[in-house]
Short mmCIF file of C-alpha atoms in Angstrom, two decimals:
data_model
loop_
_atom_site.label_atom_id
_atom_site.label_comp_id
_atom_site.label_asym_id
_atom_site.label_seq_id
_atom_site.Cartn_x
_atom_site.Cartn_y
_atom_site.Cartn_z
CA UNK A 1 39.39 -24.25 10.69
CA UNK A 2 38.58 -20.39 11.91
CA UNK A 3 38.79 -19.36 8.49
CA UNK A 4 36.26 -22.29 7.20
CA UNK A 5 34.19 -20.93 9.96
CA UNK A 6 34.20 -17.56 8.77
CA UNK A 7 33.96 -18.38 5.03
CA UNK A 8 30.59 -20.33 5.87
CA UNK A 9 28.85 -17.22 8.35
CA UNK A 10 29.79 -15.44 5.02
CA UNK A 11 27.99 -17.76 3.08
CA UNK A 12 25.22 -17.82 4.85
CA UNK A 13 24.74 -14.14 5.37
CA UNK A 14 25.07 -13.39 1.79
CA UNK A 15 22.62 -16.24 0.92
CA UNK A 16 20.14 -14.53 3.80
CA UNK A 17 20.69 -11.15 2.13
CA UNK A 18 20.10 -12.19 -1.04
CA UNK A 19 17.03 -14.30 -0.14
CA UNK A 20 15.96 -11.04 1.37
CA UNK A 21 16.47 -8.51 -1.83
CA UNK A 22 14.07 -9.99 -3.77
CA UNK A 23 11.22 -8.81 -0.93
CA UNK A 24 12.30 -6.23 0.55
CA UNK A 25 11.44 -2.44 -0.27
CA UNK A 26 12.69 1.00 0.98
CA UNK A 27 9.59 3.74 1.47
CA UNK A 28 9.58 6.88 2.11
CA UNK A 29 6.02 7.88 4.11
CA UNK A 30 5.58 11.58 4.70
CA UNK A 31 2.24 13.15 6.98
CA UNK A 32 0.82 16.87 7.88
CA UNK A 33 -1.01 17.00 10.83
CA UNK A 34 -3.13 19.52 12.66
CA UNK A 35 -4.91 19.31 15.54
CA UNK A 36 -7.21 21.35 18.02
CA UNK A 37 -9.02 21.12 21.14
CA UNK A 38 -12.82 21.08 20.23
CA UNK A 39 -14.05 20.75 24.25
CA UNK A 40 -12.75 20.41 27.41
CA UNK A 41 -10.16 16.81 27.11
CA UNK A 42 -11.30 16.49 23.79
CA UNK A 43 -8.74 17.28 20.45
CA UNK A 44 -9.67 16.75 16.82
CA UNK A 45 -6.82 15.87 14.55
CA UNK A 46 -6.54 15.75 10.68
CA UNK A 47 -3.71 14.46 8.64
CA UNK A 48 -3.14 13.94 5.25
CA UNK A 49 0.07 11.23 4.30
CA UNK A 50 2.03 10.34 1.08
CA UNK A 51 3.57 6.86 0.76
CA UNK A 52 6.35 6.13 -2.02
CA UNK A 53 7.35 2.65 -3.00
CA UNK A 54 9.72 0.93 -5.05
CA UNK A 55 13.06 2.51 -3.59
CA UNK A 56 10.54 5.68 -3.02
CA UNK A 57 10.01 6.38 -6.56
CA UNK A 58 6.33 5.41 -6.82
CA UNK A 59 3.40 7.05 -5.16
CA UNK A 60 1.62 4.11 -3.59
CA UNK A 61 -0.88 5.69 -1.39
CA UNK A 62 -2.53 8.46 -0.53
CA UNK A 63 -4.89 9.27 2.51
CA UNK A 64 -6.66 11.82 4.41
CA UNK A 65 -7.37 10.98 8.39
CA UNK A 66 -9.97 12.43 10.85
CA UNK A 67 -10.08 11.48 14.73
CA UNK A 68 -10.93 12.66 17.94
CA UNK A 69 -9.57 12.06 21.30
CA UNK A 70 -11.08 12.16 23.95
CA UNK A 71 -8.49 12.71 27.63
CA UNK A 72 -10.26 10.38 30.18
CA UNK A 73 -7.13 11.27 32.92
CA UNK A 74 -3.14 11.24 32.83
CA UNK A 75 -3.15 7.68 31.73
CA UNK A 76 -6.51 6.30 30.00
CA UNK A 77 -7.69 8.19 26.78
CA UNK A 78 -10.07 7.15 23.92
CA UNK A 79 -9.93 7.97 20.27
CA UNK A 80 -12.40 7.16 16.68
CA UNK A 81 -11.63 7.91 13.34
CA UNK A 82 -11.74 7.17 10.04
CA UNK A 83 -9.23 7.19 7.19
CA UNK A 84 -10.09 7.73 3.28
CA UNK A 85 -7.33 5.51 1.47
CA UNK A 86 -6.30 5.40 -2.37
CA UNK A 87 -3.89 3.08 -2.86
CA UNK A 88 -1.73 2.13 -6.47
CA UNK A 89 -0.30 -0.98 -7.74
CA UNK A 90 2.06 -1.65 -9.76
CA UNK A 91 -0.17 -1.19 -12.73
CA UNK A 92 -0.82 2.25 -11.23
CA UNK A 93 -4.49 1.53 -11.20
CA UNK A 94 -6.22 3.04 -7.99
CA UNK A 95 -8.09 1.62 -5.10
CA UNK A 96 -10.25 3.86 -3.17
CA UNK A 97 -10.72 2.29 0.72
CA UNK A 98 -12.17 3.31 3.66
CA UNK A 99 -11.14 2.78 7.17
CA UNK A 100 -12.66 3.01 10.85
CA UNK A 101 -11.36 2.76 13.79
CA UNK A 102 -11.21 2.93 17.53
CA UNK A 103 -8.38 3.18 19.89
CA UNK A 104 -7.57 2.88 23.46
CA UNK A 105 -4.63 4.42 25.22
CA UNK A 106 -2.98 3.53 28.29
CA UNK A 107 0.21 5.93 29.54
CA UNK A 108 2.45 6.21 32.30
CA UNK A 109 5.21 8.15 32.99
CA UNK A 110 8.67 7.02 35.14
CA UNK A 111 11.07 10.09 35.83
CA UNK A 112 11.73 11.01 32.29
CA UNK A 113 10.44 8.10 30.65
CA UNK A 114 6.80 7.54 29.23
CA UNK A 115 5.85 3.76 28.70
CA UNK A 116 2.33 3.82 26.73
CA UNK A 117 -0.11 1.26 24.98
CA UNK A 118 -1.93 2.03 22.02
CA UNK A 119 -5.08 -0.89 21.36
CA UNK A 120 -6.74 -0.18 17.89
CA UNK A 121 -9.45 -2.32 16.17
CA UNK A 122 -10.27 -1.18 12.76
CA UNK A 123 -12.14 -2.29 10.12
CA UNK A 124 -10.94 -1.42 6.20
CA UNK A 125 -12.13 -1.98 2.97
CA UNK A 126 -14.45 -1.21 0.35
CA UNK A 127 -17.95 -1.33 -0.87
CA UNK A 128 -17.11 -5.01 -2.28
CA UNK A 129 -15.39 -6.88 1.29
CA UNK A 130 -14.11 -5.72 4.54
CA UNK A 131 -11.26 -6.43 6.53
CA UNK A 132 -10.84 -6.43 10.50
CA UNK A 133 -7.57 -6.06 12.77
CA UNK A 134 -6.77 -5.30 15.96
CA UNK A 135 -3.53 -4.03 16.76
CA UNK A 136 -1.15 -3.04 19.51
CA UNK A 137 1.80 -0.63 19.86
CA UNK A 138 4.00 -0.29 22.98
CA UNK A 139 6.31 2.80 22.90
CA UNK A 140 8.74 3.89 25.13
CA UNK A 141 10.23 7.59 24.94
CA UNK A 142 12.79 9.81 26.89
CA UNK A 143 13.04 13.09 27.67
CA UNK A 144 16.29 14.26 27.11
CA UNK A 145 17.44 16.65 30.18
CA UNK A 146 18.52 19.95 28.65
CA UNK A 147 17.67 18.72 25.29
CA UNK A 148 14.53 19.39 23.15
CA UNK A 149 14.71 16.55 21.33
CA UNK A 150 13.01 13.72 22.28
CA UNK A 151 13.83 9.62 21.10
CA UNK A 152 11.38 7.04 21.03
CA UNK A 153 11.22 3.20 20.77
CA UNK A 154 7.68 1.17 19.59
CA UNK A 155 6.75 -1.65 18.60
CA UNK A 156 3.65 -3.03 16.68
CA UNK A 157 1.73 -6.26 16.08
CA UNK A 158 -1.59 -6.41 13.65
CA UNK A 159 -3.53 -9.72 14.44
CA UNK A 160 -6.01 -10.98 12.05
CA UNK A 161 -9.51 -11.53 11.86
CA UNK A 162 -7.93 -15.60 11.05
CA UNK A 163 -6.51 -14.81 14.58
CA UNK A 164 -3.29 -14.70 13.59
CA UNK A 165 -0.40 -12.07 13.78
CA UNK A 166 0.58 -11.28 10.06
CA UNK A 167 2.43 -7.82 10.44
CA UNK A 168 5.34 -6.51 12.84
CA UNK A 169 6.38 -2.95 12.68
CA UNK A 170 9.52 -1.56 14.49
CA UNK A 171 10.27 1.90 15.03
CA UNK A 172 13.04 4.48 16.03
CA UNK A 173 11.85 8.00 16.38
CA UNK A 174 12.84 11.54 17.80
CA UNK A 175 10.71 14.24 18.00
CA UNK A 176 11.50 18.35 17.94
CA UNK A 177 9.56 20.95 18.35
CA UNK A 178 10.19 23.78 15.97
CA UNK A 179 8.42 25.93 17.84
CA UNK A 180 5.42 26.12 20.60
CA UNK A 181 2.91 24.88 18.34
CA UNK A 182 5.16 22.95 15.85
CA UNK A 183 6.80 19.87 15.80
CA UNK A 184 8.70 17.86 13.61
CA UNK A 185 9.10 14.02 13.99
CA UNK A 186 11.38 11.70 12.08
CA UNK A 187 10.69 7.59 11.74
CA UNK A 188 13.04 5.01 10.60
CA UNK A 189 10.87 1.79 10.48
CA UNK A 190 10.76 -2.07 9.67
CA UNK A 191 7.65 -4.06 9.03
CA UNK A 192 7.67 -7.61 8.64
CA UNK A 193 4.75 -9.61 7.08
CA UNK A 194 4.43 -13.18 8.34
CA UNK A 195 2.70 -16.35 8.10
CA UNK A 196 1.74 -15.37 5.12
CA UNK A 197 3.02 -16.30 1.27
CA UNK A 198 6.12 -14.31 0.24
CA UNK A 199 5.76 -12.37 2.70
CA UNK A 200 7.38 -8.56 2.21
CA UNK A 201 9.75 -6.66 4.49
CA UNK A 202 10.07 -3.21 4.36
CA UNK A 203 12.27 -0.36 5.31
CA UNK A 204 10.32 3.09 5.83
CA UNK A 205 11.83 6.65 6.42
CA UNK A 206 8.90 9.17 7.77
CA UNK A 207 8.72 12.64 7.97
CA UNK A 208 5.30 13.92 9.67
CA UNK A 209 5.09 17.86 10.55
CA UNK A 210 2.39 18.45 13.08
CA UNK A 211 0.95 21.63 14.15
CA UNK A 212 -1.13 22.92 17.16
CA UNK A 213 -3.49 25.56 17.54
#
């Protein structure tokens, strides 16, 4: 009987996996970041990212980010920016897109731990039709006693403008700084798309260098 048991959790994790293969992706998503303090509580920040699809062999999009932030106290800041997209399909034809957005962060910290909230509503699209979402991400990260590097645990929902959640994203991260005004952080993510048809799961490594000056 054990072994009937085990032959059909085999079964049915092989049929899961294989159900999942046919929608799943690995990515590989790299950024370079700067950012500077234009006044008093207030930092610009400009990044440029690469995304690679299709087991990270095809460039898939491309995008340059301004925002600024602007320090309210310890744990309330506000941020704008915009993003200029290009995006390929499979057809390698190219979509140009803009973005805007505004964010609100809430941050606490507990001993060595930092809990914070990130609220974003953006709107994306291009001359043609617009999309809106807002989105959420709680994070949770540690710092290590003794130890420059520094993990970190989020999570992210996008709801719709049909008021519906129709993206997850999950996220393991550690940070280390290079030196004073370099750091180095490195992502290994899920995202989930739901209630929507065939919806697409995808496993992302990131790389994202960000400098300070």
């Amino acid at each position: 009987i054990m072994r009937k048991i085990q032959n059909s959790i085999l079964l049915l994790l092989l049929c899961t996996f294989s159900s999942y293969t046919q929608e799943n992706d690995f990515q590989i998503w790299t950024s370079l970041s700067v950012n500077n303090k234009v006044i008093s509580k207030t930092d610009i920040n400009i990044k440029h990212g690469l995304r690679f699809r299709e087991n990270a062999s095809l460039l898939s999009k491309s995008y340059s980010d301004i925002r600024l932030k602007y320090k309210y106290n310890k744990r309330i800041s506000l941020g704008v920016g915009y993003r200029d997209i290009n995006e390929w399909n499979k057809e390698l034809s190219r979509e140009q897109k803009n973005r805007y957005y505004s964010d609100l962060y809430l941050r606490n910290k507990l001993d060595r731990f930092v809990l914070s909230v990130r609220n974003r509503y953006q709107k994306q699209g291009n001359t043609n039709s617009h999309t809106y979402l807002f989105r959420q991400k709680l994070s949770i990260s540690y710092n290590i006693r003794k130890n420059k590097l520094e993990p970190l645990l989020a999570a992210e929902y996008f709801y719709s403008e049909q008021k519906r959640i129709n993206k997850l994203r999950y996220t393991l991260a550690f940070s280390y700084p290079i030196s004073k005004d370099l750091d180095f952080d490195i992502y290994y993510r899920i995202q989930q798309q739901i209630n929507i048809e065939n919806p697409e799961t995808l496993f992302i490594l990131s790389g994202k260098l960000a400098y300070d000056f």
